[in-house]
Amino acid sequence: MFEALGFNDVAESVYLAMLEHPQAGVEDLMQNLGMAEHQIRQALDDLARMSLLRISGSAPEVFVPVNPRTGLAALLARQQAELAKRQQELEESRASLTALLDVYAGSRVHTSATGVDWIEGIDTIRARLRELAETCTWEAASFVYGGAQSEASMAASRPLDRDAIDRGVRLRTIYLDSVRNDPATCSYAQWLCDLGSEVRTTSVLPMRMLIVDRRIAVVPVDMEKTSAAAVEVTCPGLLTGLVALFSFAWKSAVPFGARRRRDDDGQTAQEKQVLRLLGLGHTDEMVSRRLGVSVRTVRRTVSALQEKLEAKSRFQVGARAVALGWIDQDDLG
């Protein structure tokens, strides 16, 4: 029930049992829940760390559960603040990287002396990605930009992914939330999870990217024409930034199979991104490409938000969303 808030099954069971029987001790919980003592004590430690237990006023050695109305709300607020901070850091990193790639695209650097190699053409890019996949030794981390993946792309990736996992390589993949609506991509993501890979989704990604063993990264030069050219980054400074970018996105992404979180206003992260991108002046078509959803889905989302906010125009949607704190004024540029 509370997986999105950081609970595991044991901690959740202990918390619910303590809410029902506030004076229950460790032995009582062991008997009621049929759990070992070390499980109960670990759960109590976890709940105390999340500020969901407090010391009893009558017995300093006894812990009692915090009222869920205040305890869970405070926990959710802390997670939302952390998510907002990570999102801001992610966007700042994306902007810096975009500016950097524009510089390299303009200068057309083709030498490895700078730690950045130019890869021209889709066939060359695919060949290099295959080579990196086959030589990866311990970790491959990737942003899968765009929504539903093509059957051809997934068919080509399947043997490479299986081989890497069989070699003990840790695969970490972030898709857009919108792939959850595509049965073929969902099936592929589930197949990866079943093999032991780690898959998460997020509302928006800054680019397509692959990082191999944290020593080589490949990113497209043009985010709208990813097959035209790419750069292979081995420069330690740039690589550190790209690894940090992936780390920020990974921490705020939702594990595949888990339900997408909504905030106190009932908004998903994807709906907030629609508001933010529209506020930045993006067209419906541009928003659909960024989020990997259809233009029809974008328009349906905007219409629903407009109705919920009782707004007569898109401008009013943005203004009222800012006034209600759904998005920050700074997100609108």
mmCIF file of C-alpha atoms in Angstrom, residues 73-287:
data_model
loop_
_atom_site.group_PDB
_atom_site.id
_atom_site.type_symbol
_atom_site.label_atom_id
_atom_site.label_comp_id
_atom_site.label_asym_id
_atom_site.label_seq_id
_atom_site.Cartn_x
_atom_site.Cartn_y
_atom_site.Cartn_z
ATOM 1 C CA ALA A 73 1.687 13.514 5.251
ATOM 2 C CA ALA A 74 5.046 14.748 6.558
ATOM 3 C CA LEU A 75 6.833 11.771 4.976
ATOM 4 C CA LEU A 76 5.122 12.456 1.640
ATOM 5 C CA ALA A 77 6.025 16.144 1.843
ATOM 6 C CA ARG A 78 9.694 15.299 2.418
ATOM 7 C CA GLN A 79 9.748 12.952 -0.562
ATOM 8 C CA GLN A 80 8.050 15.552 -2.754
ATOM 9 C CA ALA A 81 10.652 18.130 -1.747
ATOM 10 C CA GLU A 82 13.462 15.706 -2.571
ATOM 11 C CA LEU A 83 11.837 14.870 -5.908
ATOM 12 C CA ALA A 84 11.459 18.557 -6.784
ATOM 13 C CA LYS A 85 15.114 19.175 -5.930
ATOM 14 C CA ARG A 86 16.285 16.255 -8.066
ATOM 15 C CA GLN A 87 14.081 17.391 -10.945
ATOM 16 C CA GLN A 88 15.580 20.865 -10.783
ATOM 17 C CA GLU A 89 19.104 19.452 -10.735
ATOM 18 C CA LEU A 90 18.233 17.195 -13.657
ATOM 19 C CA GLU A 91 16.909 20.100 -15.712
ATOM 20 C CA GLU A 92 19.958 22.217 -14.909
ATOM 21 C CA SER A 93 22.259 19.386 -15.958
ATOM 22 C CA ARG A 94 20.256 18.873 -19.139
ATOM 23 C CA ALA A 95 20.541 22.554 -20.048
ATOM 24 C CA SER A 96 24.295 22.528 -19.446
ATOM 25 C CA LEU A 97 24.741 19.406 -21.531
ATOM 26 C CA THR A 98 22.624 20.778 -24.372
ATOM 27 C CA ALA A 99 24.766 23.917 -24.474
ATOM 28 C CA LEU A 100 27.913 21.799 -24.448
ATOM 29 C CA LEU A 101 26.722 19.599 -27.307
ATOM 30 C CA ASP A 102 25.795 22.669 -29.334
ATOM 31 C CA VAL A 103 29.384 23.845 -29.027
ATOM 32 C CA TYR A 104 30.719 20.502 -30.233
ATOM 33 C CA ALA A 105 28.151 20.302 -33.016
ATOM 34 C CA GLY A 106 29.281 23.701 -34.260
ATOM 35 C CA SER A 107 32.965 22.933 -34.147
ATOM 36 C CA ARG A 108 32.554 19.407 -35.599
ATOM 37 C CA VAL A 109 35.245 17.877 -33.398
ATOM 38 C CA HIS A 110 36.367 14.506 -34.784
ATOM 39 C CA THR A 111 39.427 13.708 -32.706
ATOM 40 C CA SER A 112 39.702 11.585 -29.592
ATOM 41 C CA ALA A 113 42.365 13.943 -28.257
ATOM 42 C CA THR A 114 39.576 15.948 -26.592
ATOM 43 C CA GLY A 115 37.842 12.882 -25.188
ATOM 44 C CA VAL A 116 34.894 13.386 -27.568
ATOM 45 C CA ASP A 117 34.605 11.363 -30.795
ATOM 46 C CA TRP A 118 32.117 12.111 -33.538
ATOM 47 C CA ILE A 119 30.052 9.154 -34.867
ATOM 48 C CA GLU A 120 28.359 9.872 -38.198
ATOM 49 C CA GLY A 121 25.344 8.000 -39.603
ATOM 50 C CA ILE A 122 22.883 5.467 -38.220
ATOM 51 C CA ASP A 123 24.809 2.374 -39.376
ATOM 52 C CA THR A 124 28.030 3.556 -37.736
ATOM 53 C CA ILE A 125 26.172 4.464 -34.549
ATOM 54 C CA ARG A 126 24.467 1.062 -34.366
ATOM 55 C CA ALA A 127 27.748 -0.762 -34.982
ATOM 56 C CA ARG A 128 29.471 1.177 -32.195
ATOM 57 C CA LEU A 129 26.586 0.600 -29.766
ATOM 58 C CA ARG A 130 26.701 -3.127 -30.503
ATOM 59 C CA GLU A 131 30.453 -3.172 -29.903
ATOM 60 C CA LEU A 132 30.039 -1.365 -26.573
ATOM 61 C CA ALA A 133 27.260 -3.740 -25.520
ATOM 62 C CA GLU A 134 29.406 -6.769 -26.299
ATOM 63 C CA THR A 135 32.458 -5.425 -24.430
ATOM 64 C CA CYS A 136 30.639 -4.019 -21.384
ATOM 65 C CA THR A 137 31.993 -5.707 -18.257
ATOM 66 C CA TRP A 138 29.939 -4.604 -15.249
ATOM 67 C CA GLU A 139 27.296 -1.893 -15.874
ATOM 68 C CA ALA A 140 25.267 -0.382 -18.708
ATOM 69 C CA ALA A 141 23.013 2.571 -17.852
ATOM 70 C CA SER A 142 20.686 4.076 -20.435
ATOM 71 C CA PHE A 143 18.019 6.687 -21.081
ATOM 72 C CA VAL A 144 15.544 5.312 -23.650
ATOM 73 C CA TYR A 145 14.208 8.535 -25.163
ATOM 74 C CA GLY A 146 10.807 8.545 -26.867
ATOM 75 C CA GLY A 147 7.777 6.500 -25.957
ATOM 76 C CA ALA A 148 6.897 3.066 -27.325
ATOM 77 C CA GLN A 149 9.890 1.282 -28.844
ATOM 78 C CA SER A 150 9.786 -0.274 -32.294
ATOM 79 C CA GLU A 151 9.624 -4.045 -32.670
ATOM 80 C CA ALA A 152 12.803 -3.959 -34.772
ATOM 81 C CA SER A 153 14.714 -2.064 -32.086
ATOM 82 C CA MET A 154 13.631 -4.422 -29.316
ATOM 83 C CA ALA A 155 14.369 -7.498 -31.429
ATOM 84 C CA ALA A 156 17.894 -6.215 -32.106
ATOM 85 C CA SER A 157 18.481 -5.431 -28.428
ATOM 86 C CA ARG A 158 17.139 -8.678 -27.011
ATOM 87 C CA PRO A 159 20.185 -10.947 -27.666
ATOM 88 C CA LEU A 160 22.601 -8.196 -26.582
ATOM 89 C CA ASP A 161 20.722 -7.649 -23.332
ATOM 90 C CA ARG A 162 20.463 -11.355 -22.585
ATOM 91 C CA ASP A 163 24.167 -11.880 -23.255
ATOM 92 C CA ALA A 164 25.137 -8.942 -21.025
ATOM 93 C CA ILE A 165 22.963 -10.171 -18.140
ATOM 94 C CA ASP A 166 24.373 -13.687 -18.511
ATOM 95 C CA ARG A 167 27.861 -12.167 -18.144
ATOM 96 C CA GLY A 168 26.826 -10.538 -14.877
ATOM 97 C CA VAL A 169 26.472 -7.007 -16.254
ATOM 98 C CA ARG A 170 24.129 -4.749 -14.301
ATOM 99 C CA LEU A 171 21.613 -3.227 -16.718
ATOM 100 C CA ARG A 172 19.814 -0.062 -15.558
ATOM 101 C CA THR A 173 17.273 1.372 -17.990
ATOM 102 C CA ILE A 174 14.992 4.396 -17.698
ATOM 103 C CA TYR A 175 11.997 4.652 -20.051
ATOM 104 C CA LEU A 176 9.349 7.346 -20.231
ATOM 105 C CA ASP A 177 6.172 6.725 -18.212
ATOM 106 C CA SER A 178 4.248 6.580 -21.482
ATOM 107 C CA VAL A 179 5.706 3.148 -22.370
ATOM 108 C CA ARG A 180 3.423 1.692 -19.684
ATOM 109 C CA ASN A 181 0.593 2.191 -22.181
ATOM 110 C CA ASP A 182 2.313 0.180 -24.932
ATOM 111 C CA PRO A 183 1.873 -3.604 -24.510
ATOM 112 C CA ALA A 184 4.906 -4.531 -26.643
ATOM 113 C CA THR A 185 7.311 -2.243 -24.789
ATOM 114 C CA CYS A 186 5.836 -3.279 -21.439
ATOM 115 C CA SER A 187 6.362 -6.914 -22.365
ATOM 116 C CA TYR A 188 9.989 -6.210 -23.247
ATOM 117 C CA ALA A 189 10.555 -4.262 -20.014
ATOM 118 C CA GLN A 190 9.023 -7.107 -17.993
ATOM 119 C CA TRP A 191 11.255 -9.576 -19.847
ATOM 120 C CA LEU A 192 14.279 -7.510 -18.801
ATOM 121 C CA CYS A 193 13.101 -7.477 -15.181
ATOM 122 C CA ASP A 194 12.528 -11.233 -15.212
ATOM 123 C CA LEU A 195 16.151 -11.726 -16.300
ATOM 124 C CA GLY A 196 17.377 -9.603 -13.398
ATOM 125 C CA SER A 197 17.687 -6.238 -15.104
ATOM 126 C CA GLU A 198 16.546 -3.019 -13.398
ATOM 127 C CA VAL A 199 13.952 -0.910 -15.197
ATOM 128 C CA ARG A 200 12.378 2.364 -14.109
ATOM 129 C CA THR A 201 10.215 5.026 -15.751
ATOM 130 C CA THR A 202 9.971 8.795 -15.430
ATOM 131 C CA SER A 203 7.774 11.544 -16.833
ATOM 132 C CA VAL A 204 10.457 13.202 -18.973
ATOM 133 C CA LEU A 205 13.998 12.450 -20.141
ATOM 134 C CA PRO A 206 16.523 15.008 -21.395
ATOM 135 C CA MET A 207 17.959 12.840 -24.192
ATOM 136 C CA ARG A 208 18.820 9.353 -25.370
ATOM 137 C CA MET A 209 21.997 8.148 -23.665
ATOM 138 C CA LEU A 210 24.083 5.047 -22.974
ATOM 139 C CA ILE A 211 26.837 4.897 -20.346
ATOM 140 C CA VAL A 212 29.066 1.812 -20.374
ATOM 141 C CA ASP A 213 31.077 0.894 -17.274
ATOM 142 C CA ARG A 214 31.043 4.599 -16.363
ATOM 143 C CA ARG A 215 33.972 5.105 -18.734
ATOM 144 C CA ILE A 216 32.239 5.714 -22.085
ATOM 145 C CA ALA A 217 29.003 7.553 -22.865
ATOM 146 C CA VAL A 218 27.194 7.887 -26.189
ATOM 147 C CA VAL A 219 24.655 10.694 -26.730
ATOM 148 C CA PRO A 220 23.023 12.056 -29.902
ATOM 149 C CA VAL A 221 24.117 15.415 -31.270
ATOM 150 C CA ASP A 222 20.585 16.432 -32.267
ATOM 151 C CA MET A 223 17.853 15.373 -29.835
ATOM 152 C CA GLU A 224 15.251 15.486 -32.637
ATOM 153 C CA LYS A 225 17.377 13.517 -35.150
ATOM 154 C CA THR A 226 19.115 10.950 -32.992
ATOM 155 C CA SER A 227 20.147 8.768 -35.936
ATOM 156 C CA ALA A 228 22.084 11.511 -37.755
ATOM 157 C CA ALA A 229 25.147 11.737 -35.520
ATOM 158 C CA ALA A 230 26.298 11.017 -31.989
ATOM 159 C CA VAL A 231 29.276 11.796 -29.802
ATOM 160 C CA GLU A 232 31.216 9.263 -27.784
ATOM 161 C CA VAL A 233 32.436 10.824 -24.553
ATOM 162 C CA THR A 234 35.484 9.550 -22.656
ATOM 163 C CA CYS A 235 36.645 12.871 -21.201
ATOM 164 C CA PRO A 236 36.610 12.309 -17.396
ATOM 165 C CA GLY A 237 35.076 15.694 -16.588
ATOM 166 C CA LEU A 238 32.202 15.368 -19.048
ATOM 167 C CA LEU A 239 31.686 11.729 -18.156
ATOM 168 C CA THR A 240 31.346 12.560 -14.462
ATOM 169 C CA GLY A 241 28.575 15.016 -15.314
ATOM 170 C CA LEU A 242 26.710 12.472 -17.440
ATOM 171 C CA VAL A 243 26.943 9.802 -14.740
ATOM 172 C CA ALA A 244 25.573 12.321 -12.217
ATOM 173 C CA LEU A 245 22.752 13.190 -14.623
ATOM 174 C CA PHE A 246 21.772 9.532 -14.864
ATOM 175 C CA SER A 247 21.980 9.147 -11.090
ATOM 176 C CA PHE A 248 19.582 12.080 -10.499
ATOM 177 C CA ALA A 249 17.098 10.654 -12.995
ATOM 178 C CA TRP A 250 17.390 7.136 -11.568
ATOM 179 C CA LYS A 251 16.658 8.220 -7.993
ATOM 180 C CA SER A 252 13.473 10.053 -8.957
ATOM 181 C CA ALA A 253 12.229 7.428 -11.441
ATOM 182 C CA VAL A 254 9.585 4.824 -10.508
ATOM 183 C CA PRO A 255 10.428 1.097 -10.617
ATOM 184 C CA PHE A 256 8.674 -0.638 -13.493
ATOM 185 C CA GLY A 257 5.518 -2.315 -12.226
ATOM 186 C CA ALA A 258 4.990 0.159 -9.372
ATOM 187 C CA ARG A 259 2.091 2.561 -9.583
ATOM 188 C CA ARG A 260 2.934 6.099 -10.647
ATOM 189 C CA ARG A 261 2.830 8.477 -7.704
ATOM 190 C CA ARG A 262 0.370 11.351 -7.456
ATOM 191 C CA ASP A 263 0.843 14.362 -5.241
ATOM 192 C CA ASP A 264 -1.671 15.832 -2.779
ATOM 193 C CA ASP A 265 -3.492 17.543 -5.649
ATOM 194 C CA GLY A 266 -3.854 14.247 -7.507
ATOM 195 C CA GLN A 267 -1.361 15.195 -10.221
ATOM 196 C CA THR A 268 1.098 12.745 -11.742
ATOM 197 C CA ALA A 269 4.637 13.769 -12.608
ATOM 198 C CA GLN A 270 3.690 13.505 -16.283
ATOM 199 C CA GLU A 271 0.776 15.927 -15.863
ATOM 200 C CA LYS A 272 3.073 18.404 -14.148
ATOM 201 C CA GLN A 273 5.506 18.113 -17.057
ATOM 202 C CA VAL A 274 2.695 18.907 -19.501
ATOM 203 C CA LEU A 275 1.945 22.076 -17.517
ATOM 204 C CA ARG A 276 5.611 23.050 -17.372
ATOM 205 C CA LEU A 277 6.324 22.431 -21.067
ATOM 206 C CA LEU A 278 3.219 24.338 -22.169
ATOM 207 C CA GLY A 279 4.266 27.176 -19.882
ATOM 208 C CA LEU A 280 7.612 27.253 -21.675
ATOM 209 C CA GLY A 281 5.794 27.824 -24.961
ATOM 210 C CA HIS A 282 6.054 24.296 -26.405
ATOM 211 C CA THR A 283 3.407 23.240 -28.902
ATOM 212 C CA ASP A 284 1.319 20.100 -28.384
ATOM 213 C CA GLU A 285 3.533 18.345 -30.936
ATOM 214 C CA MET A 286 6.719 19.292 -29.083
ATOM 215 C CA VAL A 287 5.248 18.163 -25.759
#
